[in-house]
Amino acid sequence: MSPPVAPPGWSRWLVPPAALSVHLSIGQAYAWSVFKPPLESALGLSGTQSALPFQLGIVMLGLSAAFGGTLVERKGPRWAMTVALICFSSGFLLSALGASLEQYWLIVFGYGFVGGIGLGIGYISPVSTLIKWFPDRPGMATGIAIMGFGGGALIASPWSAQMLESFGGDSSGIALAFLVHGLSYAVFMLLGVLLVRVPRHAPGARGTARQAPAGPQVSAKQAIRTPQFWLLWIVLCTNVTAGIGILEKAAPMITDFFADTSTPVSVTAAAGFVALLSAANMAGRIGWSSTSDLIGRKNIYRVYLGVGALMYALIALFGDSSKPLFVLCALVILSFYGGGFATVPAYLKDLFGTYQVGAIHGRLLTAWSTAGVLGPLIVNWIADRQEEAGRHGASLYGLSFVIMIGLLVVGFVANELVRPVDPRHHVPAPKEAARVEPQQSESA
């Protein structure tokens, strides 16, 4: 499947909607917390166990993006979106079978492993293409598309809650909800597959002349040998860990925080809180990434990490005494979480150029895999241990929030250490780059 080349006069503004159709679908992952309570009740799982499909999905997202990044660059966005459609939808269908048979391992395998591959390939599928279409506003362009991943739960959370209410929270009801998700998302993602195009000068596009990219260019193979790559890896990992720690356990967390107050949070309200977080996640992806085009990537990450630590401190100290404060701080943290994802491709473009930015981005997303394990593990494991010790309410989360503050400080320091890439890592000349690219695509 060769990359579909845009005909003359094709509007570049048709590409973001194509990316959105995929990202809004795979963004369902952020609504996983809606399924946690019914799964725990129906299958007798702990909070840590019910987080496993989500954790494995994020691990596979990072790994598939890392190993498939160069392949996506070579085969193009339509191929990548097709693979994402097949894997993501199949993951739901396998999970539906697992829930129906009450075989939890099949849910973990389907949603986490197979669906996670769809997450990774689908996530990176439009990034390089968007940067090539919008070289003048890379932060805004990637933000428009990647906001769909953050906004997916805005649709999926109330939709999933309504299905579970209609179908029932037992294993058969969960299975039917998974089945509807898998079929519906397949249709929606197909829109992106049919609509996406690459610019006529894109590498690998048939019948087009190769244009040398402007500015310093670094290959994916060389990028991982630079300190800048690993500093950004730490920055992304810490920012994601802090955000995903709240997001994965959002519904039960807000319920626990106010369970002992005069205004406890209902199941419906908790699902609404998840949807609000998704809205903040989505808004941060376009708002903060567009702001980064004006103030610079390093400055915007100073905001994400520094102010994020402050928000966590406010929740830890005063969150259980004020519901508006808890919600507001969580929304700010999730806006930074989303903004960090949307800004990092532009940060990579600034440092390494557009030469193999999609493949570099894929490798960097291994930080997301690590954070996908760390965030839920820290929050769920500590909460489970605190509950076993007889604690309840907000005290279940105090220690984990302190850890998150520390991680954000580490990320802040790493961001301060980022400097321009040494010229010895640059691809030496456009002609040589044209000769080297196929070889590096084979070896990466």
Coordinates of C-alpha atoms in Angstrom, one line a residue:
M1 CA 0.0 0.0 0.0
S2 CA 1.8 3.1 -1.2
P3 CA 1.2 6.5 0.5
P4 CA -1.8 8.3 -1.2
V5 CA -0.5 11.5 -2.7
A6 CA -2.6 14.6 -2.6
P7 CA -3.7 15.9 -6.0
P8 CA -3.0 19.5 -7.0
G9 CA -5.2 21.9 -5.1
W10 CA -5.8 19.4 -2.2
S11 CA -6.5 21.4 1.0
R12 CA -4.1 20.6 3.8
W13 CA -7.0 21.2 6.3
L14 CA -8.5 17.9 5.2
V15 CA -5.7 16.0 6.9
P16 CA -6.4 16.9 10.5
P17 CA -10.0 15.5 10.3
A18 CA -8.5 12.2 8.9
A19 CA -6.2 12.1 11.9
L20 CA -9.0 13.0 14.3
S21 CA -11.1 10.1 13.2
V22 CA -8.4 7.7 14.3
H23 CA -7.4 9.5 17.4
L24 CA -10.9 10.0 18.7
S25 CA -11.4 6.3 18.4
I26 CA -8.2 5.0 20.1
G27 CA -8.7 7.7 22.7
Q28 CA -11.3 5.4 24.2
A29 CA -8.4 4.1 26.2
Y30 CA -8.7 7.0 28.6
A31 CA -12.2 5.9 29.5
W32 CA -11.0 2.6 30.8
S33 CA -11.7 3.6 34.4
V34 CA -15.5 3.4 33.7
F35 CA -15.1 -0.3 33.2
K36 CA -13.0 -0.9 36.3
P37 CA -15.8 -1.1 38.9
P38 CA -18.0 -3.5 37.0
L39 CA -15.1 -5.7 36.0
E40 CA -14.0 -5.8 39.7
S41 CA -17.5 -6.7 40.8
A42 CA -18.2 -9.2 38.0
L43 CA -14.9 -11.0 38.0
G44 CA -13.7 -10.4 41.6
L45 CA -10.7 -8.3 40.7
S46 CA -8.6 -5.9 42.8
G47 CA -8.0 -2.3 41.6
T48 CA -4.5 -3.3 40.6
Q49 CA -5.7 -6.3 38.6
S50 CA -8.5 -4.3 36.8
A51 CA -5.9 -1.8 35.7
L52 CA -3.8 -4.5 33.9
P53 CA -5.5 -4.2 30.4
F54 CA -5.0 -0.5 30.4
Q55 CA -1.4 -0.8 31.6
L56 CA -0.6 -3.4 29.0
G57 CA -2.3 -1.3 26.3
I58 CA -0.1 1.6 27.1
V59 CA 3.0 -0.6 27.2
M60 CA 2.2 -2.0 23.8
L61 CA 1.4 1.5 22.5
G62 CA 5.0 2.6 23.2
L63 CA 6.6 -0.6 22.0
S64 CA 4.6 -0.8 18.8
A65 CA 5.2 2.9 18.1
A66 CA 9.0 2.4 18.7
F67 CA 9.4 -0.7 16.6
G68 CA 6.8 0.4 13.9
G69 CA 7.8 4.1 13.6
T70 CA 10.3 3.6 10.7
L71 CA 7.8 1.3 9.0
V72 CA 5.1 3.9 9.3
E73 CA 7.4 6.5 7.8
R74 CA 8.1 4.2 4.9
K75 CA 4.7 2.8 4.2
G76 CA 2.7 6.0 4.9
P77 CA -0.3 7.0 7.0
R78 CA -3.0 5.0 5.2
W79 CA -1.2 1.7 5.8
A80 CA -0.7 2.7 9.5
M81 CA -4.3 3.7 10.0
T82 CA -5.5 0.4 8.4
V83 CA -3.3 -1.6 10.8
A84 CA -4.6 0.4 13.7
L85 CA -8.2 -0.1 12.7
I86 CA -7.7 -3.9 12.5
C87 CA -5.8 -4.3 15.8
F88 CA -7.9 -1.8 17.9
S89 CA -11.3 -3.2 16.8
S90 CA -10.0 -6.8 17.1
G91 CA -8.9 -6.1 20.6
F92 CA -12.4 -5.1 21.6
L93 CA -13.9 -8.2 19.9
L94 CA -11.5 -10.5 21.8
S95 CA -12.3 -8.6 25.0
A96 CA -16.0 -9.2 24.4
L97 CA -15.4 -12.9 24.1
G98 CA -13.3 -12.9 27.3
A99 CA -16.0 -11.1 29.2
S100 CA -18.7 -13.4 27.9
L101 CA -16.6 -16.5 28.9
E102 CA -15.5 -14.8 32.2
Q103 CA -11.9 -15.3 31.1
Y104 CA -10.1 -12.2 32.3
W105 CA -6.8 -13.2 30.6
L106 CA -8.5 -12.9 27.3
I107 CA -9.6 -9.3 28.1
V108 CA -6.0 -8.5 29.0
F109 CA -4.7 -10.1 25.8
G110 CA -7.4 -8.5 23.6
Y111 CA -7.7 -5.0 25.0
G112 CA -4.1 -4.8 26.3
F113 CA -1.9 -6.6 23.8
V114 CA -3.8 -6.6 20.5
G115 CA -5.6 -3.4 21.0
G116 CA -2.4 -1.8 22.4
I117 CA -0.7 -2.4 19.1
G118 CA -3.5 -0.6 17.4
L119 CA -3.1 2.3 19.9
G120 CA 0.6 2.7 19.1
I121 CA 0.4 2.4 15.3
G122 CA -2.7 4.6 15.2
Y123 CA -1.2 7.2 17.5
I124 CA 1.9 7.9 15.3
S125 CA 0.2 7.3 12.0
P126 CA -0.6 11.0 11.2
V127 CA 2.2 12.8 13.1
S128 CA 4.9 13.0 10.5
T129 CA 2.4 13.7 7.8
L130 CA 0.9 16.6 9.7
I131 CA 4.3 18.1 10.4
K132 CA 5.1 18.0 6.6
W133 CA 1.7 19.6 5.8
F134 CA 2.1 22.3 8.4
P135 CA 5.9 23.2 8.7
D136 CA 4.9 26.8 9.7
R137 CA 2.8 25.7 12.7
P138 CA 3.9 22.2 13.8
G139 CA 2.6 22.6 17.4
M140 CA -0.8 23.6 16.3
A141 CA -1.0 20.9 13.6
T142 CA -0.1 18.0 15.9
G143 CA -2.2 19.4 18.6
I144 CA -5.3 19.4 16.4
A145 CA -4.9 15.7 15.7
I146 CA -3.6 14.5 19.0
M147 CA -6.3 16.3 20.9
G148 CA -8.6 13.6 19.5
F149 CA -6.7 11.0 21.6
G150 CA -7.4 13.1 24.6
G151 CA -11.0 13.8 23.6
G152 CA -11.8 10.2 22.9
A153 CA -12.9 9.6 26.4
L154 CA -15.2 12.6 26.3
I155 CA -17.4 10.5 24.0
A156 CA -16.5 7.0 25.3
S157 CA -17.0 7.7 29.0
P158 CA -20.7 8.6 29.0
W159 CA -21.3 6.3 26.1
S160 CA -19.7 3.4 28.0
A161 CA -21.5 4.3 31.2
Q162 CA -24.9 4.4 29.4
M163 CA -24.3 1.0 27.8
L164 CA -23.3 -0.6 31.1
E165 CA -26.4 0.8 32.6
S166 CA -28.6 -0.5 29.7
F167 CA -26.9 -3.8 29.2
G168 CA -26.0 -4.5 32.9
G169 CA -22.8 -4.5 34.8
D170 CA -22.4 -8.3 34.8
S171 CA -20.1 -10.2 32.5
S172 CA -22.6 -10.5 29.7
G173 CA -23.4 -6.7 29.8
I174 CA -19.7 -5.9 29.7
A175 CA -19.2 -8.2 26.8
L176 CA -22.0 -6.6 24.8
A177 CA -20.5 -3.1 25.5
F178 CA -17.1 -4.3 24.3
L179 CA -18.7 -5.7 21.1
V180 CA -20.5 -2.4 20.3
H181 CA -17.3 -0.5 20.8
G182 CA -15.3 -2.7 18.5
L183 CA -17.8 -2.5 15.6
S184 CA -18.5 1.2 16.0
Y185 CA -14.9 2.3 16.1
A186 CA -14.0 0.2 13.0
V187 CA -16.5 2.2 11.0
F188 CA -15.4 5.5 12.3
M189 CA -11.6 4.8 11.8
L190 CA -12.3 3.8 8.2
L191 CA -13.2 7.5 7.5
G192 CA -9.6 8.4 8.3
V193 CA -8.2 5.6 6.2
L194 CA -10.1 6.8 3.1
L195 CA -9.4 10.6 3.6
V196 CA -5.7 10.8 4.5
R197 CA -3.2 12.1 1.9
V198 CA 0.5 12.9 2.0
P199 CA 2.0 16.1 0.4
R200 CA 3.4 15.7 -3.1
H201 CA 7.0 16.2 -1.9
A202 CA 6.7 13.5 0.8
P203 CA 9.5 10.9 0.8
G204 CA 8.2 7.7 -0.8
A205 CA 5.3 9.3 -2.7
R206 CA 5.2 8.0 -6.2
G207 CA 5.8 10.3 -9.1
T208 CA 7.1 13.2 -7.0
A209 CA 10.4 14.8 -6.6
R210 CA 12.3 14.6 -3.3
Q211 CA 12.8 18.0 -1.7
A212 CA 15.6 18.4 0.8
P213 CA 14.3 19.4 4.2
A214 CA 15.5 22.7 5.6
G215 CA 17.6 23.1 8.7
P216 CA 19.6 20.5 10.7
Q217 CA 18.4 16.9 10.2
V218 CA 19.0 13.9 12.4
S219 CA 18.2 10.3 11.6
A220 CA 16.3 8.1 14.1
K221 CA 19.3 5.9 14.5
Q222 CA 21.5 8.9 15.5
A223 CA 18.8 10.6 17.6
I224 CA 18.8 7.8 20.2
R225 CA 22.5 8.4 20.7
T226 CA 22.0 12.0 21.8
P227 CA 21.5 13.2 25.3
Q228 CA 18.6 15.4 24.0
F229 CA 16.6 12.3 23.2
W230 CA 17.0 10.8 26.6
L231 CA 16.4 14.0 28.4
L232 CA 13.1 14.4 26.5
W233 CA 12.4 10.7 27.3
I234 CA 12.6 11.6 31.0
V235 CA 10.5 14.8 30.5
L236 CA 7.7 12.9 28.7
C237 CA 7.8 9.9 31.1
T238 CA 7.5 12.0 34.3
N239 CA 4.7 14.2 32.8
V240 CA 2.8 11.2 31.6
T241 CA 3.2 9.3 34.8
A242 CA 1.8 12.3 36.8
G243 CA -1.2 12.6 34.5
I244 CA -2.0 9.0 33.9
G245 CA -1.9 8.3 37.7
I246 CA -5.1 10.4 38.0
L247 CA -6.7 9.5 34.7
E248 CA -6.6 5.7 35.0
K249 CA -8.3 5.7 38.4
A250 CA -10.3 8.9 38.0
A251 CA -13.8 7.5 38.7
P252 CA -13.0 5.6 41.9
M253 CA -10.5 8.3 43.0
I254 CA -13.1 11.1 43.2
T255 CA -15.6 8.7 44.8
D256 CA -13.0 7.8 47.5
F257 CA -12.0 11.4 48.1
F258 CA -15.5 12.5 49.1
A259 CA -17.0 9.2 50.3
D260 CA -17.0 10.4 54.0
T261 CA -18.4 13.9 53.3
S262 CA -22.0 15.1 53.2
T263 CA -21.9 15.2 49.4
P264 CA -20.6 11.9 48.2
V265 CA -20.0 11.4 44.4
S266 CA -22.4 9.1 42.6
V267 CA -21.4 6.7 39.9
T268 CA -22.9 8.9 37.2
A269 CA -21.1 12.0 38.6
A270 CA -17.8 10.0 38.6
A271 CA -18.3 9.2 35.0
G272 CA -19.0 12.8 34.3
F273 CA -15.7 13.7 36.1
V274 CA -13.9 11.3 33.7
A275 CA -15.5 13.1 30.8
L276 CA -14.4 16.5 32.2
L277 CA -10.8 15.2 32.5
S278 CA -11.0 14.1 28.9
A279 CA -12.2 17.6 27.8
A280 CA -9.3 19.1 29.7
N281 CA -6.9 16.6 28.2
M282 CA -8.3 17.5 24.7
A283 CA -8.2 21.2 25.2
G284 CA -4.7 21.1 26.6
R285 CA -3.5 19.3 23.4
I286 CA -4.6 22.1 21.1
G287 CA -4.3 25.1 23.5
W288 CA -1.0 24.4 25.1
S289 CA 0.7 23.0 21.9
S290 CA -0.4 26.1 19.9
T291 CA 0.9 28.3 22.7
S292 CA 4.3 26.5 22.4
D293 CA 4.5 27.9 18.8
L294 CA 4.6 31.4 20.4
I295 CA 6.7 30.9 23.6
G296 CA 8.8 27.9 22.7
R297 CA 8.8 24.2 23.7
K298 CA 11.1 24.5 26.7
N299 CA 9.1 27.3 28.2
I300 CA 5.8 25.4 27.8
Y301 CA 7.3 22.3 29.5
R302 CA 8.4 24.5 32.4
V303 CA 4.7 25.3 32.8
Y304 CA 3.6 21.6 32.5
L305 CA 6.1 20.3 35.0
G306 CA 6.4 23.2 37.5
V307 CA 2.7 24.2 37.8
G308 CA 1.8 20.5 37.6
A309 CA 3.8 19.8 40.8
L310 CA 2.0 22.7 42.4
M311 CA -1.5 21.4 41.4
Y312 CA -0.6 18.0 42.9
A313 CA 0.5 19.6 46.1
L314 CA -2.8 21.5 46.4
I315 CA -4.8 18.3 45.9
A316 CA -2.7 16.5 48.5
L317 CA -3.1 19.2 51.1
F318 CA -6.6 20.5 50.5
G319 CA -8.3 18.3 47.9
D320 CA -10.7 16.5 50.3
S321 CA -12.0 19.7 51.8
S322 CA -13.1 21.3 48.6
K323 CA -14.7 19.5 45.6
P324 CA -14.2 22.5 43.2
L325 CA -10.5 22.7 44.2
F326 CA -10.0 19.0 43.6
V327 CA -11.7 19.1 40.2
L328 CA -10.0 22.3 39.1
C329 CA -6.5 21.0 40.0
A330 CA -7.2 17.7 38.3
L331 CA -8.3 19.4 35.2
V332 CA -5.2 21.6 35.0
I333 CA -3.0 18.5 35.5
L334 CA -4.8 16.7 32.7
S335 CA -4.5 19.7 30.4
F336 CA -0.7 19.6 31.0
Y337 CA -0.7 15.9 30.4
G338 CA -2.5 16.3 27.0
G339 CA -0.4 19.4 26.1
G340 CA 2.8 17.4 26.8
F341 CA 1.8 14.8 24.2
A342 CA 0.8 17.3 21.6
T343 CA 3.9 19.4 22.0
V344 CA 6.6 16.7 22.0
P345 CA 6.5 16.1 18.2
A346 CA 7.2 19.8 17.6
Y347 CA 9.9 19.7 20.3
L348 CA 11.5 16.8 18.4
K349 CA 11.1 18.6 15.1
D350 CA 12.9 21.6 16.6
L351 CA 15.8 19.5 17.8
F352 CA 16.1 16.8 15.2
G353 CA 14.4 18.2 12.1
T354 CA 11.7 16.6 9.9
Y355 CA 13.9 14.0 8.3
Q356 CA 12.7 11.0 10.3
V357 CA 10.7 12.7 13.0
G358 CA 7.9 10.1 12.9
A359 CA 10.3 7.3 13.7
I360 CA 12.0 9.4 16.4
H361 CA 8.6 10.1 17.9
G362 CA 7.8 6.4 17.9
R363 CA 11.0 5.6 19.8
L364 CA 10.3 8.4 22.3
L365 CA 6.9 6.9 23.1
T366 CA 8.6 4.1 25.0
A367 CA 8.5 6.7 27.7
W368 CA 4.7 6.4 27.6
S369 CA 5.0 2.6 27.9
T370 CA 7.0 3.1 31.1
A371 CA 4.7 5.7 32.4
G372 CA 1.7 3.6 31.6
V373 CA 3.0 1.0 34.1
L374 CA 4.4 3.4 36.7
G375 CA 1.4 5.8 37.0
P376 CA -1.4 3.2 37.6
L377 CA 1.0 1.0 39.6
I378 CA 2.0 3.7 42.0
V379 CA -1.6 4.9 42.6
N380 CA -3.3 1.5 42.6
W381 CA -0.7 -0.4 44.6
I382 CA -0.4 2.3 47.3
A383 CA -4.2 2.6 47.5
D384 CA -4.6 -1.1 47.9
R385 CA -1.9 -1.3 50.6
Q386 CA -3.5 1.7 52.5
E387 CA -6.9 0.1 52.3
E388 CA -5.5 -3.1 53.7
A389 CA -4.1 -1.0 56.6
G390 CA -7.5 0.2 57.4
R391 CA -7.3 3.7 55.8
H392 CA -10.0 5.1 53.6
G393 CA -11.0 8.3 51.6
A394 CA -8.3 10.8 50.6
S395 CA -5.7 9.0 52.8
L396 CA -5.5 6.3 50.2
Y397 CA -3.7 8.6 47.8
G398 CA -1.5 10.9 49.9
L399 CA 1.8 9.0 49.5
S400 CA 1.3 8.5 45.7
F401 CA 0.7 12.2 45.2
V402 CA 4.0 13.0 47.0
I403 CA 5.7 10.6 44.6
M404 CA 4.1 12.3 41.6
I405 CA 5.4 15.7 42.8
G406 CA 8.9 14.3 43.1
L407 CA 8.7 12.9 39.5
L408 CA 7.6 16.2 38.1
V409 CA 10.5 17.9 39.7
V410 CA 12.9 15.4 38.1
G411 CA 11.2 16.1 34.7
F412 CA 11.6 19.9 35.3
V413 CA 15.3 19.5 35.8
A414 CA 15.7 17.3 32.7
N415 CA 13.9 19.9 30.6
E416 CA 16.3 22.6 31.8
L417 CA 19.3 20.5 30.6
V418 CA 18.0 20.2 27.0
R419 CA 20.4 22.0 24.5
P420 CA 20.6 22.0 20.6
V421 CA 21.8 18.8 19.1
D422 CA 25.6 18.7 18.3
P423 CA 26.2 19.0 14.6
R424 CA 28.2 15.8 14.5
H425 CA 24.8 14.0 14.8
H426 CA 23.3 15.8 11.8
V427 CA 22.8 14.1 8.4
P428 CA 25.7 15.7 6.5
A429 CA 24.1 16.8 3.2
P430 CA 20.8 16.5 1.4
K431 CA 22.2 14.2 -1.4
E432 CA 23.8 11.9 1.2
A433 CA 20.5 11.9 3.2
A434 CA 18.7 10.7 0.1
R435 CA 21.1 7.8 -0.2
V436 CA 21.2 7.0 3.5
E437 CA 17.4 7.1 4.2
P438 CA 16.5 3.8 2.6
Q439 CA 19.4 2.0 4.3
Q440 CA 18.5 3.4 7.7
S441 CA 14.8 2.6 7.2
E442 CA 15.9 -1.0 6.7
S443 CA 18.2 -1.1 9.7
A444 CA 16.1 0.9 12.2

